[in-house]
mmCIF file of C-alpha atoms in Angstrom:
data_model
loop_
_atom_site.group_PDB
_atom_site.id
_atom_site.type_symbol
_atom_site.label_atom_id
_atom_site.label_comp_id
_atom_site.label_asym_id
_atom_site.label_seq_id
_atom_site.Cartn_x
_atom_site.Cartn_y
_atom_site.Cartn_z
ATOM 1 C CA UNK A 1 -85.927 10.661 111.577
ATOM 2 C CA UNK A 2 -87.531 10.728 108.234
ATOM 3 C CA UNK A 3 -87.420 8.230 105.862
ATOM 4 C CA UNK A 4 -86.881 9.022 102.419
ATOM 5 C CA UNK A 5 -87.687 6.126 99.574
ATOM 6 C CA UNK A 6 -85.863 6.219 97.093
ATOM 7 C CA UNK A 7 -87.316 4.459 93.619
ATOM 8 C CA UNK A 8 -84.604 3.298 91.296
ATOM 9 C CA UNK A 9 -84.921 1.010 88.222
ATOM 10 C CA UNK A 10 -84.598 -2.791 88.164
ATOM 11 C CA UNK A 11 -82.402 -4.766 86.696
ATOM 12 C CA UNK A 12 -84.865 -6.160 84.251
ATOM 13 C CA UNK A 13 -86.202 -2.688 83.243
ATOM 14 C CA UNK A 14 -83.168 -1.821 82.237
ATOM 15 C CA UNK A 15 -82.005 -4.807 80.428
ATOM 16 C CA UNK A 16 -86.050 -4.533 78.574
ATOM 17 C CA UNK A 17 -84.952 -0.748 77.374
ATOM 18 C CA UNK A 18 -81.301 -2.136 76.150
ATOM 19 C CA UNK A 19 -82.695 -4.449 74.227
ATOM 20 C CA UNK A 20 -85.209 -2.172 72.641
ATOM 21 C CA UNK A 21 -82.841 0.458 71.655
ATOM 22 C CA UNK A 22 -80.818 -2.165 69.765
ATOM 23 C CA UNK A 23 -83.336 -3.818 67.933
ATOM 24 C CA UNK A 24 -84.170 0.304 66.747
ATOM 25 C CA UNK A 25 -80.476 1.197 65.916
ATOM 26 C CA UNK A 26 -80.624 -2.271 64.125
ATOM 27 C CA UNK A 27 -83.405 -1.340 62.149
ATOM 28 C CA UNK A 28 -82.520 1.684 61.091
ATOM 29 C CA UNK A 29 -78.789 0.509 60.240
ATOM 30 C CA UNK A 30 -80.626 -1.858 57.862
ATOM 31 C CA UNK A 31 -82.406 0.485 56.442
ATOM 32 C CA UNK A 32 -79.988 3.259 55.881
ATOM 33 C CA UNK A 33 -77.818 0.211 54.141
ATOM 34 C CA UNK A 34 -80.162 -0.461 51.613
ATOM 35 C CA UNK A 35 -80.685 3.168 51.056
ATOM 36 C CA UNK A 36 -77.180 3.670 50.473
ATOM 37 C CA UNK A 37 -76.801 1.153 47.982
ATOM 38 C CA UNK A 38 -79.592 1.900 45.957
ATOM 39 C CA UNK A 39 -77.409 5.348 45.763
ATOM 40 C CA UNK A 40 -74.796 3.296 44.933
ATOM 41 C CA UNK A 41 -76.723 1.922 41.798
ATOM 42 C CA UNK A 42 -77.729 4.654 40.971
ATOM 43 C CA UNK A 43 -74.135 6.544 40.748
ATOM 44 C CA UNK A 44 -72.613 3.754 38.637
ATOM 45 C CA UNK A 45 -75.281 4.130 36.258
ATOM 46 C CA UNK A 46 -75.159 7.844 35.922
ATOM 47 C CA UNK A 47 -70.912 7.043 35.360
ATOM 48 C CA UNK A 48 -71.643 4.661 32.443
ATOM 49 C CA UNK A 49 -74.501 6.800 30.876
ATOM 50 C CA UNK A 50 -72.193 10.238 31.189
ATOM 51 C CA UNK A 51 -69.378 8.102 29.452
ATOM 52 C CA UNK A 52 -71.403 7.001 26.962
ATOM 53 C CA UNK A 53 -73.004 10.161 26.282
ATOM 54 C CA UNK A 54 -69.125 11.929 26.231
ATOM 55 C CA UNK A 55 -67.743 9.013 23.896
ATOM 56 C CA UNK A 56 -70.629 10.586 21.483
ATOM 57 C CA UNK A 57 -70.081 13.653 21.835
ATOM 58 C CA UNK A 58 -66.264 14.203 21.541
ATOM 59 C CA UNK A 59 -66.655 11.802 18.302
ATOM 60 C CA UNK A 60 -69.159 14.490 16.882
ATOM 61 C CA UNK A 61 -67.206 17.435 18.041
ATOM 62 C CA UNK A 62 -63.460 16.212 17.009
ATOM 63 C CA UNK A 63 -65.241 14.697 13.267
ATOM 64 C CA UNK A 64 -63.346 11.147 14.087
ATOM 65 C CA UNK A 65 -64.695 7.851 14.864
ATOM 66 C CA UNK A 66 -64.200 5.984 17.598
ATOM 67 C CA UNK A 67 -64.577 3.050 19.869
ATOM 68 C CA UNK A 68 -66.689 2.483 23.198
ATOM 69 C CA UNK A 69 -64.695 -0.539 24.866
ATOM 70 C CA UNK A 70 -66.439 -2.535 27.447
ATOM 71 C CA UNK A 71 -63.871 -5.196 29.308
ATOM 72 C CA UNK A 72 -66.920 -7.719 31.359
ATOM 73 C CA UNK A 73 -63.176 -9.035 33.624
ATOM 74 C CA UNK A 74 -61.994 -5.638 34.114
ATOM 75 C CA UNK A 75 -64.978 -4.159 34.779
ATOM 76 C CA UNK A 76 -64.245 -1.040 32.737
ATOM 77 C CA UNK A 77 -65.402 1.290 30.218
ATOM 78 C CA UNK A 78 -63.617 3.444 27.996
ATOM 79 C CA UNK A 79 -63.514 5.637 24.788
ATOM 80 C CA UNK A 80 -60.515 5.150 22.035
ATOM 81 C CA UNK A 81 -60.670 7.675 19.244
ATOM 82 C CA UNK A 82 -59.708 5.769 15.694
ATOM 83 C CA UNK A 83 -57.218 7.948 14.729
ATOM 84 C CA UNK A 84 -55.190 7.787 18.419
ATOM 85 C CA UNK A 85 -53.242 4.480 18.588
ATOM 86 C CA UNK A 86 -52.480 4.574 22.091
ATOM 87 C CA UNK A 87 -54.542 7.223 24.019
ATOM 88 C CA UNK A 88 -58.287 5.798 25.921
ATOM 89 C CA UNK A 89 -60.433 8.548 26.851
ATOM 90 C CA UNK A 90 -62.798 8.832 29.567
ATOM 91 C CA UNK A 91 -62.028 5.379 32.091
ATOM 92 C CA UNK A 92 -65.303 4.358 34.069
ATOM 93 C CA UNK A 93 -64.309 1.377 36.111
ATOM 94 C CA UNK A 94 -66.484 0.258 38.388
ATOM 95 C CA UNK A 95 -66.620 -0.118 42.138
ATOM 96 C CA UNK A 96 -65.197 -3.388 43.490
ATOM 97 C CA UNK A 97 -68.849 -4.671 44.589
ATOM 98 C CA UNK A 98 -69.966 -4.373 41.487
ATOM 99 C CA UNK A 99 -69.795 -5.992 38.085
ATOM 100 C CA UNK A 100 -71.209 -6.495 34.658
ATOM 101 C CA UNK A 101 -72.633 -9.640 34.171
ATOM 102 C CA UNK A 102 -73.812 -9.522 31.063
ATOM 103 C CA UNK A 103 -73.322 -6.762 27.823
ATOM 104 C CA UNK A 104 -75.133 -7.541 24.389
ATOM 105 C CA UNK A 105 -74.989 -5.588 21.118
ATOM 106 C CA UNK A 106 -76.977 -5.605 18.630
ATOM 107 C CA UNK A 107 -75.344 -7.908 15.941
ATOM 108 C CA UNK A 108 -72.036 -8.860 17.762
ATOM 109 C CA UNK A 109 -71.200 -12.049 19.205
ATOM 110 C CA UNK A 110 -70.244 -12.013 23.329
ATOM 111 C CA UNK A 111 -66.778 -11.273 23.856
ATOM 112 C CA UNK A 112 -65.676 -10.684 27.165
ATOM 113 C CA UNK A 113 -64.510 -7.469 26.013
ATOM 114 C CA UNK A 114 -66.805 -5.844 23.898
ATOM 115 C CA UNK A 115 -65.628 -3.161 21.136
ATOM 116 C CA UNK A 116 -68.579 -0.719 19.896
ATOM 117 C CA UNK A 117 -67.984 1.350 17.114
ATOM 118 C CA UNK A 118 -68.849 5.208 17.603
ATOM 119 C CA UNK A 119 -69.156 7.021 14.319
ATOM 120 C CA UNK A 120 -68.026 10.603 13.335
ATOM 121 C CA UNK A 121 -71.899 11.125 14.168
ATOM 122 C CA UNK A 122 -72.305 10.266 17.141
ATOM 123 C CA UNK A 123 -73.916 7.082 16.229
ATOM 124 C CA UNK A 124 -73.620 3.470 17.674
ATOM 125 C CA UNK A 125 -75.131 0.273 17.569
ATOM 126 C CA UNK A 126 -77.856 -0.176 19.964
ATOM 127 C CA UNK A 127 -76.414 -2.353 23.142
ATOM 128 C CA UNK A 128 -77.177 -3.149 26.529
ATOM 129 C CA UNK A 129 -75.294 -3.843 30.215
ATOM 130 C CA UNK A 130 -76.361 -5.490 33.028
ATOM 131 C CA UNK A 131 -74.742 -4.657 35.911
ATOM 132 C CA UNK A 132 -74.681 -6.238 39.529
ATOM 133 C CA UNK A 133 -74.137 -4.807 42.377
ATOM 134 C CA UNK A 134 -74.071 -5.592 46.379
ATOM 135 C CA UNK A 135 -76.405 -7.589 47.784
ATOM 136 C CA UNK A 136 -77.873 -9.265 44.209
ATOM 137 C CA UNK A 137 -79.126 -5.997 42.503
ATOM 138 C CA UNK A 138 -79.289 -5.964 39.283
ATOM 139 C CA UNK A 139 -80.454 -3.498 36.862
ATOM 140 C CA UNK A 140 -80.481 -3.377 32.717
ATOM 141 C CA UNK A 141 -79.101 -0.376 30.676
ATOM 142 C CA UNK A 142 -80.149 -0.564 27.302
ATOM 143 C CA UNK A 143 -78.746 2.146 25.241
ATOM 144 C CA UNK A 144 -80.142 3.286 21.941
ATOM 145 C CA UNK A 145 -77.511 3.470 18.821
ATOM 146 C CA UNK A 146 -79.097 6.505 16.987
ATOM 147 C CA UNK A 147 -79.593 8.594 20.341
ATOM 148 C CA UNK A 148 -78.303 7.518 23.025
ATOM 149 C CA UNK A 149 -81.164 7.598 25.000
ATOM 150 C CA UNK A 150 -80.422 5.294 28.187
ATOM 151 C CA UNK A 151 -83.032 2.874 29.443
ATOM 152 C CA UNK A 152 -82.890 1.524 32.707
ATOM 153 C CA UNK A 153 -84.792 -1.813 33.732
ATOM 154 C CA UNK A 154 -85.371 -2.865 37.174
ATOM 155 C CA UNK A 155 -85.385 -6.540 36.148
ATOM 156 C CA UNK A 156 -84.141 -10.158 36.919
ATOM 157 C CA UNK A 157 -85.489 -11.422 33.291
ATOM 158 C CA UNK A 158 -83.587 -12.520 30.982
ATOM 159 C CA UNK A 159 -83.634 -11.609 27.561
ATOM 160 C CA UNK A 160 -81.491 -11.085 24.066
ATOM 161 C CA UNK A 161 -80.636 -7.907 22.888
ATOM 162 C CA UNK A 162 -81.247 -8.816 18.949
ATOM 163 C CA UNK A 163 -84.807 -9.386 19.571
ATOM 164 C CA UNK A 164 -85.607 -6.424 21.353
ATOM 165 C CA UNK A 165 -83.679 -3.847 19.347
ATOM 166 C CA UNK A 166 -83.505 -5.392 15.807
ATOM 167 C CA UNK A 167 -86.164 -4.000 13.065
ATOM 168 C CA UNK A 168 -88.967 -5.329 12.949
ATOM 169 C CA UNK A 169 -90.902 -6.210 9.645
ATOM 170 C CA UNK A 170 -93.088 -3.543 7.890
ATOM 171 C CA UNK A 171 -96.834 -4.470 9.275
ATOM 172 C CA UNK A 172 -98.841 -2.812 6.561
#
């Protein structure tokens, strides 16, 4: 009679290989989480820019000024036209996990609702949003009044609004 060996794994090979493949699904969880909320970031930005950008453009193409109404609590943006009492145009609010922690314009004081004027041009004061979202990011959106050309800052600093958008003296 012949005897056949048979080689099977042990117990402790198996548990070793276990372990391995969850420390590699664990890794790549991690970093498909960070991925996906830099996506994140990046799709509430591209909401408030659009709005902003629309809020110009509908005040240029109707010939009526408007308002660009930032509520910090609600977490909200929105258009009014002047000459509509009760119609808002254009709602970005923004995901739960994220919020505004700080908006400046230039020559306001801080409300926590914030009312920018948009003319018949197309034309705002210069302003700025910071906005927070999961896990501590934070990123700066300074928008320019004339343009509306949209900055974006990867930053933690803090600064004031007036001092980086206000005139500065003639240096001749």
């Amino acid at each position: 009679m012949l005897h056949s060996t048979q080689r099977a794994f042990t117990l402790i090979e198996v548990t070793a290989v276990l372990v391995l493949v969850a420390l590699l699904s664990t890794a790549a969880a991690l970093s498909l989480k960070s991925a996906y909320r830099g996506s994140q970031m990046s799709d509430v930005i591209a909401r408030v820019s659009a709005m902003d950008r629309t809020a110009r453009r509908l005040s240029i193409s109707q010939g009526t000024a408007g308002s660009i109404i930032i509520d910090q609590a609600e977490g909200s943006l929105r258009y009014k036209q002047a000459s509509k009492t009760t119609d808002e145009l254009l709602p970005v609010v923004l995901p739960a996990d994220f919020e505004m922690t700080s908006v400046e314009v230039v020559g306001v004081a801080k409300h926590e609702q914030m009312v920018i004027p948009c003319s018949r041009q197309g034309r705002t004061p210069s302003y700025s949003l910071t906005l927070t979202g999961p896990g501590g990011s934070s990123r700066v959106l300074m928008v320019a009044g004339l343009t509306g050309q949209v900055l974006e800052l990867e930053t933690d600093a803090s600064f004031e609004v007036d001092n980086l958008l206000s005139a500065r003296p003639d240096t001749d």
